[in-house]
Tab-separated table of C-alpha atoms and ligand atoms in Angstrom:
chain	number	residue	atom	x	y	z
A	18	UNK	CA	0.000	0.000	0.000
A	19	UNK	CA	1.016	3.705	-0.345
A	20	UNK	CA	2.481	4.457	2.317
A	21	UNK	CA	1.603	7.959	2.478
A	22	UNK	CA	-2.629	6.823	3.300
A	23	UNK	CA	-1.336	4.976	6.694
A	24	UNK	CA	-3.244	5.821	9.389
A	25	UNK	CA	-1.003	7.571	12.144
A	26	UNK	CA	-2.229	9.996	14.914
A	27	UNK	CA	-0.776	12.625	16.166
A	28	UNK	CA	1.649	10.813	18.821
A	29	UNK	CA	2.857	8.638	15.341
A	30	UNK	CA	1.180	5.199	16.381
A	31	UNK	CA	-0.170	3.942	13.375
A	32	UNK	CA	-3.332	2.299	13.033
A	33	UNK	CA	-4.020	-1.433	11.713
A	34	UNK	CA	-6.047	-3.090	13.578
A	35	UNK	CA	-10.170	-2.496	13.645
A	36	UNK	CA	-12.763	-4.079	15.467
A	37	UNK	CA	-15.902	-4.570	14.388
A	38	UNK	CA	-18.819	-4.718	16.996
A	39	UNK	CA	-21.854	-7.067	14.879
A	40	UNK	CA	-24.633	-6.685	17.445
A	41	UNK	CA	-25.111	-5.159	21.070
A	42	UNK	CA	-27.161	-8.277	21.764
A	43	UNK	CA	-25.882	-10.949	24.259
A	44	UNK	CA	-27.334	-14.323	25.356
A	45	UNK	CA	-25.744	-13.997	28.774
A	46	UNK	CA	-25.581	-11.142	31.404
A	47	UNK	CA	-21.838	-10.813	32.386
A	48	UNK	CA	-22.386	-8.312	35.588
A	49	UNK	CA	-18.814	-6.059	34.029
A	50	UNK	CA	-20.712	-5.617	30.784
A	51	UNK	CA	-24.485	-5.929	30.923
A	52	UNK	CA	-27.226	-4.599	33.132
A	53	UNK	CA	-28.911	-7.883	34.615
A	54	UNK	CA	-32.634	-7.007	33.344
A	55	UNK	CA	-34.338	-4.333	31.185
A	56	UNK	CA	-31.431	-4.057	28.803
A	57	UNK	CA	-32.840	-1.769	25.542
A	58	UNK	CA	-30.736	-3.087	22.714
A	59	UNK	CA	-30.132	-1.259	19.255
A	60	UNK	CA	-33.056	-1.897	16.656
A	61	UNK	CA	-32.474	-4.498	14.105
A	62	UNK	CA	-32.476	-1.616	11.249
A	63	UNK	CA	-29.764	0.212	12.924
A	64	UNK	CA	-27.059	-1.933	12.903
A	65	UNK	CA	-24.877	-2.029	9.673
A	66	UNK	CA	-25.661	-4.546	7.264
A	67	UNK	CA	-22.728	-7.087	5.859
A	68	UNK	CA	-22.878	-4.900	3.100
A	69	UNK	CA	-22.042	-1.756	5.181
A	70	UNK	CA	-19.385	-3.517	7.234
A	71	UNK	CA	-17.571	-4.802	4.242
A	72	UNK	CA	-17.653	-1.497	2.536
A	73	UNK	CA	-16.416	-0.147	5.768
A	74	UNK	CA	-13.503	-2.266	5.641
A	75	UNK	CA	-12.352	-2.348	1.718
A	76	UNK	CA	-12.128	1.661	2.784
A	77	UNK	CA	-9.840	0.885	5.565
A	78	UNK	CA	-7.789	-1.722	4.378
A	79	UNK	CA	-6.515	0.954	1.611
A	80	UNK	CA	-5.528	3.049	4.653
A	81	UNK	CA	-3.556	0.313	6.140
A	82	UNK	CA	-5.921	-2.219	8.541
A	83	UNK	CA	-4.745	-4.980	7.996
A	84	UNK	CA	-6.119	-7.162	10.748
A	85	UNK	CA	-9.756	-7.398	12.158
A	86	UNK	CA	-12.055	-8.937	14.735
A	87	UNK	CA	-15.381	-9.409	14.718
A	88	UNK	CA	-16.856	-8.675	18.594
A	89	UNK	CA	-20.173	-7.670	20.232
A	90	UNK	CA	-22.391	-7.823	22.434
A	91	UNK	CA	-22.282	-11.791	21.587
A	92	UNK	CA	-21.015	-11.943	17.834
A	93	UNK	CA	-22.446	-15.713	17.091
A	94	UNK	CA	-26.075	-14.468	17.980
A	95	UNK	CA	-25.828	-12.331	14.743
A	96	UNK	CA	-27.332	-14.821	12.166
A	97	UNK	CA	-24.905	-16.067	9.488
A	98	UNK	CA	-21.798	-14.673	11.280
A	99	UNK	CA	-19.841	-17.175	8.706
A	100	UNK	CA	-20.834	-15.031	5.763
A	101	UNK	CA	-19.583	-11.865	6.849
A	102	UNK	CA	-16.093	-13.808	6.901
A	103	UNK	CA	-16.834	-15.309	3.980
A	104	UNK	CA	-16.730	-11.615	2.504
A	105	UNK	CA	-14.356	-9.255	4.960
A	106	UNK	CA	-11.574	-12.544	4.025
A	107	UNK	CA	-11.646	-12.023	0.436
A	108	UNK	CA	-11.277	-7.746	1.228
A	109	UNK	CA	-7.316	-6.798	-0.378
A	110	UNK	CA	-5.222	-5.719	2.595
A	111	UNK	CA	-7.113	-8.016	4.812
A	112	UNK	CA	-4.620	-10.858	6.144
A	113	UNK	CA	-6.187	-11.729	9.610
A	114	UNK	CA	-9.247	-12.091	10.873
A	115	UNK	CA	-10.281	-13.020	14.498
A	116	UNK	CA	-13.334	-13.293	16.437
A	117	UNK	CA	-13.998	-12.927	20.042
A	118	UNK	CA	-17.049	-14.709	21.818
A	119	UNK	CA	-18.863	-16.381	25.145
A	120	UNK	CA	-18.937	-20.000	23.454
A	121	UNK	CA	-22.232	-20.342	24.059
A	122	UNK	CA	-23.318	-20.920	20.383
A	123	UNK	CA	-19.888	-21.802	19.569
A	124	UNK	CA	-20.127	-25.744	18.951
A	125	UNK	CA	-23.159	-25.130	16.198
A	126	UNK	CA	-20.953	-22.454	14.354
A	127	UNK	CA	-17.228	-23.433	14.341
A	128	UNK	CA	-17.374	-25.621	11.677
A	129	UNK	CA	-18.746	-22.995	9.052
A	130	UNK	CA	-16.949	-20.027	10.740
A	131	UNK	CA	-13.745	-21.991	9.758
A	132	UNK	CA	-14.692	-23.358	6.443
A	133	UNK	CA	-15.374	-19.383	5.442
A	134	UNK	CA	-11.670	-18.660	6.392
A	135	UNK	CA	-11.529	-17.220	10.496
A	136	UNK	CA	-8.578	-18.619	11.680
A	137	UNK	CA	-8.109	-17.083	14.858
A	138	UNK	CA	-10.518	-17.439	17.949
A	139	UNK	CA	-10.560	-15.684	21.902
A	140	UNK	CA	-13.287	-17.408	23.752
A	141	UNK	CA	-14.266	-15.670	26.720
A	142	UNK	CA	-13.812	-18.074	30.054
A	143	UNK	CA	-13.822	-16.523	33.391
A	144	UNK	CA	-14.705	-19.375	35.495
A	145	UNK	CA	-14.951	-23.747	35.557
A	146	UNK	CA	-17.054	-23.968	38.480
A	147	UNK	CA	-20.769	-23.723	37.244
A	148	UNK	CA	-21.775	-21.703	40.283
A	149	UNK	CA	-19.524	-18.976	39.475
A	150	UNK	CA	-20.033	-18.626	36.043
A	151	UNK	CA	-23.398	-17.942	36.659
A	152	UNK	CA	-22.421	-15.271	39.622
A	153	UNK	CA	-20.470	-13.919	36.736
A	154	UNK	CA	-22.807	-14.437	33.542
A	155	UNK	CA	-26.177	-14.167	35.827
A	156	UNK	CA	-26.744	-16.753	33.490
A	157	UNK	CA	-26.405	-20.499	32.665
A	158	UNK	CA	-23.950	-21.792	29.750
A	159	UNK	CA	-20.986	-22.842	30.987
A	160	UNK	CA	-21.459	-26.691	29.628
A	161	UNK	CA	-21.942	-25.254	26.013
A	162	UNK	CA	-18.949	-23.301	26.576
A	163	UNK	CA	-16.847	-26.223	27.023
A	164	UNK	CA	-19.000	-28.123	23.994
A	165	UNK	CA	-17.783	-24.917	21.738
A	166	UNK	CA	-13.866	-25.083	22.928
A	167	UNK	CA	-14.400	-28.885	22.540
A	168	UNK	CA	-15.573	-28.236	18.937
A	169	UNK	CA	-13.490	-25.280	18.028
A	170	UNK	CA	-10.682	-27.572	18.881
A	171	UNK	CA	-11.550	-30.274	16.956
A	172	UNK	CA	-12.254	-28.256	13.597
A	173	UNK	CA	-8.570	-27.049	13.800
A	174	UNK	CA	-8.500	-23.340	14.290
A	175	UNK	CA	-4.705	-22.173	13.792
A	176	UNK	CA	-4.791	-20.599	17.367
A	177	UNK	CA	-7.613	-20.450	20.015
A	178	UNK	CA	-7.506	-18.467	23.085
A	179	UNK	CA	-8.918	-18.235	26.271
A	180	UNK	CA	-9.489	-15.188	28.002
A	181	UNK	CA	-10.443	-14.437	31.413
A	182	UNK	CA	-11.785	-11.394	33.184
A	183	UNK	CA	-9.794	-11.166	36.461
A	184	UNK	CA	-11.613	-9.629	39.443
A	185	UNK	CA	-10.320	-9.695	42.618
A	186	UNK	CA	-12.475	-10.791	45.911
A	187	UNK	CA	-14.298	-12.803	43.432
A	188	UNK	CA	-12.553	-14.754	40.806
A	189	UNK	CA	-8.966	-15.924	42.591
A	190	UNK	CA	-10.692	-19.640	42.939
A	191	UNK	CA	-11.252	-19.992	39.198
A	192	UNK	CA	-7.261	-19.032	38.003
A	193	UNK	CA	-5.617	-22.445	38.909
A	194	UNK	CA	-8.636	-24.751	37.501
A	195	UNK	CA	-8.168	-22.464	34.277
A	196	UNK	CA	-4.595	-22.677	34.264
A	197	UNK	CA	-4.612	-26.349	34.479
A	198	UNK	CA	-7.598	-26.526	31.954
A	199	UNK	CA	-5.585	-24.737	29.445
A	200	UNK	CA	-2.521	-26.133	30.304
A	201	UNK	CA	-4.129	-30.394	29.428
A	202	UNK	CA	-5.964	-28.731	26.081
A	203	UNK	CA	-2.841	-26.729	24.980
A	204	UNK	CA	-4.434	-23.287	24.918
A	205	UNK	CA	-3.509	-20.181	25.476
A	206	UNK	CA	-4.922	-18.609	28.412
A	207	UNK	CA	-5.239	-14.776	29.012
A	208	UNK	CA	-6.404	-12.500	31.925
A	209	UNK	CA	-7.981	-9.212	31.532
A	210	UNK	CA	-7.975	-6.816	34.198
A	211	UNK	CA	-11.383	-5.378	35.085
A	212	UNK	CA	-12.082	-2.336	33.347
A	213	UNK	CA	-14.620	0.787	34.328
A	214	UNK	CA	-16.842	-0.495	31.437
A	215	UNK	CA	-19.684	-2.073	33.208
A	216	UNK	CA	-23.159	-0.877	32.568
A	217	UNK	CA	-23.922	-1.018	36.333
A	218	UNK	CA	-21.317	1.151	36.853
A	219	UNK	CA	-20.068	-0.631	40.022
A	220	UNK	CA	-16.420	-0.882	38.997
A	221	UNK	CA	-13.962	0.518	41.720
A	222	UNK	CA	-9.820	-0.105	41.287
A	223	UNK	CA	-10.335	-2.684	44.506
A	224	UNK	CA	-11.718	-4.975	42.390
A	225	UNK	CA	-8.551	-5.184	39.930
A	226	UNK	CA	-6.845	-8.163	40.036
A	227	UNK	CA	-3.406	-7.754	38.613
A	228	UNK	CA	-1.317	-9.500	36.168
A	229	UNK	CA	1.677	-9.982	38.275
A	230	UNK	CA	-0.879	-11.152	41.249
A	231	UNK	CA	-1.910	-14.159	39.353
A	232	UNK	CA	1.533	-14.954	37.369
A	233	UNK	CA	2.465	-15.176	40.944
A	234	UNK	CA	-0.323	-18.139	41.674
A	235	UNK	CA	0.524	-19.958	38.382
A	236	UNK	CA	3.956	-19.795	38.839
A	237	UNK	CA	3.709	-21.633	42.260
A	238	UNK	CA	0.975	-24.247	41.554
A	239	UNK	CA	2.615	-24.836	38.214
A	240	UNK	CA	6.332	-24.226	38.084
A	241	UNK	CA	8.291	-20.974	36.576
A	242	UNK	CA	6.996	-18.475	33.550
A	243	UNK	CA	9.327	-16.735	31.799
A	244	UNK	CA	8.261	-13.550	29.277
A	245	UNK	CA	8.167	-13.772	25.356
A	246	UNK	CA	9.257	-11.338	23.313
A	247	UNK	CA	6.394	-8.875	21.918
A	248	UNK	CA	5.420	-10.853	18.412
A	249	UNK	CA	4.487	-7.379	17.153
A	250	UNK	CA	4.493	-3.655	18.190
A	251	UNK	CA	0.698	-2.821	19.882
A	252	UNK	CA	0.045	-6.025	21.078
A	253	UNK	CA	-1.899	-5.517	24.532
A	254	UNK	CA	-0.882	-8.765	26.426
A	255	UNK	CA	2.557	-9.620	28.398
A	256	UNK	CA	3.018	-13.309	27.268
A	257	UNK	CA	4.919	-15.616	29.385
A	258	UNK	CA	5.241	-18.890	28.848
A	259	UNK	CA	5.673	-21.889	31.093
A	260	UNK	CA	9.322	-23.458	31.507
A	261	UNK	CA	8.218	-27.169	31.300
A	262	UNK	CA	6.569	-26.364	28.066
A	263	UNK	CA	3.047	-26.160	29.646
A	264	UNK	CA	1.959	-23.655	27.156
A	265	UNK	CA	1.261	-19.842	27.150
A	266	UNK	CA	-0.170	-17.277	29.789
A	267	UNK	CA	-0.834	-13.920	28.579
A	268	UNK	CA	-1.508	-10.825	30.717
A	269	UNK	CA	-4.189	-7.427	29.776
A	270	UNK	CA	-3.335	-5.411	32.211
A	271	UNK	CA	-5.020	-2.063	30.716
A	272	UNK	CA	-5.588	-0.737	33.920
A	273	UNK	CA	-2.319	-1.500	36.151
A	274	UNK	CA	-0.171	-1.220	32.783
A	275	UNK	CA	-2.056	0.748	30.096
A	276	UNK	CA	-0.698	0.226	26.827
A	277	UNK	CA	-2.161	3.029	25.412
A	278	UNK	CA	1.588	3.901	24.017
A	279	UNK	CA	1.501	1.688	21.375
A	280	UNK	CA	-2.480	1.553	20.546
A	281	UNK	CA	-2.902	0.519	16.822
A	282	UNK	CA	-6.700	0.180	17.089
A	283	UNK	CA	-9.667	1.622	16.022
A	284	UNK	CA	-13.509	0.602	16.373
A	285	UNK	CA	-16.678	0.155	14.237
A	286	UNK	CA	-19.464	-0.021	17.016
A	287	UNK	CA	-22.688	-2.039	15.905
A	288	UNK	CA	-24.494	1.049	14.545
A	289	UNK	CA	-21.792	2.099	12.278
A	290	UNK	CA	-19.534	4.802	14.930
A	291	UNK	CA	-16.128	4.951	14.534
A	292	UNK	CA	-14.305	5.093	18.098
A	293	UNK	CA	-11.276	5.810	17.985
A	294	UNK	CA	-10.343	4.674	21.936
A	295	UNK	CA	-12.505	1.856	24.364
A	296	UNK	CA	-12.559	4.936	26.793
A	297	UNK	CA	-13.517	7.545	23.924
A	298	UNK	CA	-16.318	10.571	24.524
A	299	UNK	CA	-16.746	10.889	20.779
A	300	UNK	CA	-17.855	9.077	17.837
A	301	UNK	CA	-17.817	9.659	14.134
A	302	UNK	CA	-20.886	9.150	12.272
A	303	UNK	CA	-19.678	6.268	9.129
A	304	UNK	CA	-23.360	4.974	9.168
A	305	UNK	CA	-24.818	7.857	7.664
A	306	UNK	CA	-21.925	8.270	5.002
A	307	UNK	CA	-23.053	4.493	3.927
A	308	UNK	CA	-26.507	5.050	3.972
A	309	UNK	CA	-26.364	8.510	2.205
A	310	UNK	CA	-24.819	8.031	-0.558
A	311	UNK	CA	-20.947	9.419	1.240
A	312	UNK	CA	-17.897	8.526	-1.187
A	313	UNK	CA	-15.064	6.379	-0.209
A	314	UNK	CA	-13.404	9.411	0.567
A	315	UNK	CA	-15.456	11.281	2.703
A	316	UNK	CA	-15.730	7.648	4.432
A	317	UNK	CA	-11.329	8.079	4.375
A	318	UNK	CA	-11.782	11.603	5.470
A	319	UNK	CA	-14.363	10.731	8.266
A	320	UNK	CA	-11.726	7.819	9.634
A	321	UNK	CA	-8.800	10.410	9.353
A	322	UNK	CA	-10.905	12.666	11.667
A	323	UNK	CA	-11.344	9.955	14.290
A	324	UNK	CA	-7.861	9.172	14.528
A	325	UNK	CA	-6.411	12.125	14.261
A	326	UNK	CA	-8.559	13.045	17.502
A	327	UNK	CA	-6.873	10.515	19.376
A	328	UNK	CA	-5.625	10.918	23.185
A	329	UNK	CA	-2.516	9.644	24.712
A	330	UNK	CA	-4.424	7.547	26.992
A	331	UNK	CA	-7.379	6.508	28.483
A	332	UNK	CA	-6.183	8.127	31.994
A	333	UNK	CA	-8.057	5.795	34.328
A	334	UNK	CA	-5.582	6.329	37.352
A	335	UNK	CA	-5.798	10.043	36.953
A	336	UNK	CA	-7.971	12.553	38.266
A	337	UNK	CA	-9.031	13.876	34.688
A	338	UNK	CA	-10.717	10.018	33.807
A	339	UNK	CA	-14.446	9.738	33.364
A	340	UNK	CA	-15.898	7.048	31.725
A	341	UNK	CA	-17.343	6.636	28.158
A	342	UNK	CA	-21.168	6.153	28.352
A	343	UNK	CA	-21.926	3.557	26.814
A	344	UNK	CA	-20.752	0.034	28.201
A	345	UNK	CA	-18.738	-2.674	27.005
A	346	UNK	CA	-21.422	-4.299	25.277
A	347	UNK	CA	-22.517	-1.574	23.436
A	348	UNK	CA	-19.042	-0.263	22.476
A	349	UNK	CA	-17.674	-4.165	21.330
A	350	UNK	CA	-14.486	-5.293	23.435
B	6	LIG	N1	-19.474	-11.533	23.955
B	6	LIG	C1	-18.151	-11.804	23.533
B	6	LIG	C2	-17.310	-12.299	24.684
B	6	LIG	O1	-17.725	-12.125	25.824
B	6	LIG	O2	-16.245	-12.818	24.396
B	6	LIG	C3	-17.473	-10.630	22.847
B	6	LIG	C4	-17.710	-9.278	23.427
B	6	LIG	S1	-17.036	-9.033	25.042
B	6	LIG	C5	-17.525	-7.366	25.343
B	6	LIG	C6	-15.313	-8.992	24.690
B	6	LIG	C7	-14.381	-9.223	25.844
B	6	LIG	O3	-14.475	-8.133	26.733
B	6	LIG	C8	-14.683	-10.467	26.658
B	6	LIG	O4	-13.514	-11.242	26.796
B	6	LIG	C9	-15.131	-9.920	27.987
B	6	LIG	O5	-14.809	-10.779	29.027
B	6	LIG	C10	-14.376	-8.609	28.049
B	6	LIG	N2	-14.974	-7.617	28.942
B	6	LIG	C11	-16.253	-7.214	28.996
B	6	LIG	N3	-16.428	-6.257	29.935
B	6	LIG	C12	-15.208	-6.052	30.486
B	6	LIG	C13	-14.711	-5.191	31.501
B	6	LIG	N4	-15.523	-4.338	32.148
B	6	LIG	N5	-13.398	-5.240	31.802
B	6	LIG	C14	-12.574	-6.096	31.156
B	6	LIG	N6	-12.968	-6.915	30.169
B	6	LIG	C15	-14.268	-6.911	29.847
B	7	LIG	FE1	-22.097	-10.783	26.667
B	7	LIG	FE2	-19.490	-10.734	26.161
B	7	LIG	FE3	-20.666	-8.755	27.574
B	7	LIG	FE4	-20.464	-11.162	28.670
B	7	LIG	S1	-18.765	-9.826	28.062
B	7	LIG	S2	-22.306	-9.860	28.659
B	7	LIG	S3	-20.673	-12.463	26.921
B	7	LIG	S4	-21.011	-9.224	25.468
């Protein structure tokens, strides 16, 4: 590509990496994302079409994204998820696509998600024991989360992770049976520090459990980690990996460590709003470009805007933070 079109903000990170929120809907409750009851989701006409997403994205990918994932609310509740691969894999520019999800629905899908060309797979795990899962999720579906891993497993996905919110006072039981879990099925795990992006709004910094807290647990149930080398500039996680050769353990520590620094991402929420930042106030309209008739480059221009507006950092430990508001769900993580 020219390399003039690159997407670089005004501290010089440059930009490759979109995600792409498909729905706001969810088929579980997770109490850091979702309000428990009542939740008023985005009407069926207002989310982008395939159509609109893919257009989105050949605009992009001439700017430089190069890698996406698809995200939600719940991704695989979005009916034929596998044909919006289908088309965002065949988009020039476009050499990875990834897709983050509960499970739930996960063992019904896997096989056509990888037969139209995902490769890459986080699946959302924050707890084995059933009881806590549903503490966490306020819902039921932990068995057909392990029936989707089971089944992503089995339809050979290059690389499938696990990730795990961390929350301390709460989830410090689950982190050895996931180590172990991921450990016997050669997975990757990851935790994800708690971030102020819970509808309820009940997020305080006492309930972040830190990486280094839980490398500490692995390392003495399960012998010594040792860190990798960054595969890539902007990735998020601190990988380690285990010195018997028990696999990987990678760290999102966004709150403890921000990584803002080397931020290569931008985001497409549901409704067609470029964000520019998980923690951003603003949004830029792309929706109404692709329903009104807007050119590929006002679309360019409209991107440029977003990410030339761009902050240092999210600033959660400072005095200036205050929180986006919308939620997790309704932003896509
Ligand atoms: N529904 C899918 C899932 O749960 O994997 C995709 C969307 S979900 C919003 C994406 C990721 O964000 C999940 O791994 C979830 O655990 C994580 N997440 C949600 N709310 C969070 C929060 N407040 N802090 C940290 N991670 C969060
Ligand atoms: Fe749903 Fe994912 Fe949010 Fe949990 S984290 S409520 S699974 S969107």
């Amino acid at each position: 590509m020219n390399s003039d079109l690159r997407l670089i903000d005004t501290f010089g990170r440059l930009h490759t990496d979109l995600r792409i929120s498909v729905t706001d809907r969810c088929n579980i409750r997770c109490f850091y994302c979702m309000p428990n009851e009542n939740v008023v989701f985005k009407a069926r006409e207002e989310l982008l079409t395939f159509e609109e997403i893919e257009r989105f994205v050949r605009v992009v990918a001439r700017l430089g994204v190069s890698k996406l994932r698809l995200t939600g609310g719940e991704p695989l509740v979005r009916r034929e998820l596998d044909q919006l691969v289908a088309r965002l894999v065949q988009v020039p520019g476009i050499d990875d696509i990834a897709l983050t999800t509960n499970g739930i629905l996960l063992a019904e899908q896997a096989a056509a998600l990888r037969t139209a060309g995902l490769k890459r797979l986080n699946i959302s795990l924050d707890a084995l024991d059933p009881e806590m899962f549903r503490r966490i999720a306020r819902r039921d579906g932990l068995e057909q989360v392990l029936a989707g891993i089971a089944e992503a497993q089995r339809v050979g996905f290059d690389k499938i992770k696990l990730n795990a919110v961390a929350i301390r006072g709460l989830t410090e039981s689950q982190i050895l049976p996931l180590g172990r879990f991921a450990r016997e099925r050669g997975l990757e795990l990851r935790f994800i520090e708690f971030m102020p992006l819970d509808a309820e709004q009940h997020w305080t910094d006492e309930q972040v459990l830190s990486g280094s807290d839980i490398l500490n647990r692995l390392a003495e149930a399960f012998g010594p980690l040792e860190p990798i080398t960054p595969g890539h500039p902007g990735q998020p996680a601190s990988d380690y990996r285990f010195i018997d050769g028990g696999g990987l353990v990678g760290f999102i520590n966004p709150v403890s460590q921000p990584f803002c620094e080397s931020c290569n991402r931008l985001r497409l929420t549901a409704e067609g709003q470029v964000r520019n930042c998980l923690f951003s106030q603003e949004e830029w309209d792309a929706r109404t470009l692709l329903r009104n008739g807007g050119s590929d480059d006002e679309l360019e221009q409209l991107v440029r805007s977003s990410v030339s507006a761009k902050r240092a950092g999210h600033g959660i430990n400072t005095a200036e933070f205050y929180r986006p508001e919308r939620a997790m769900f309704q932003i896509g993580g």
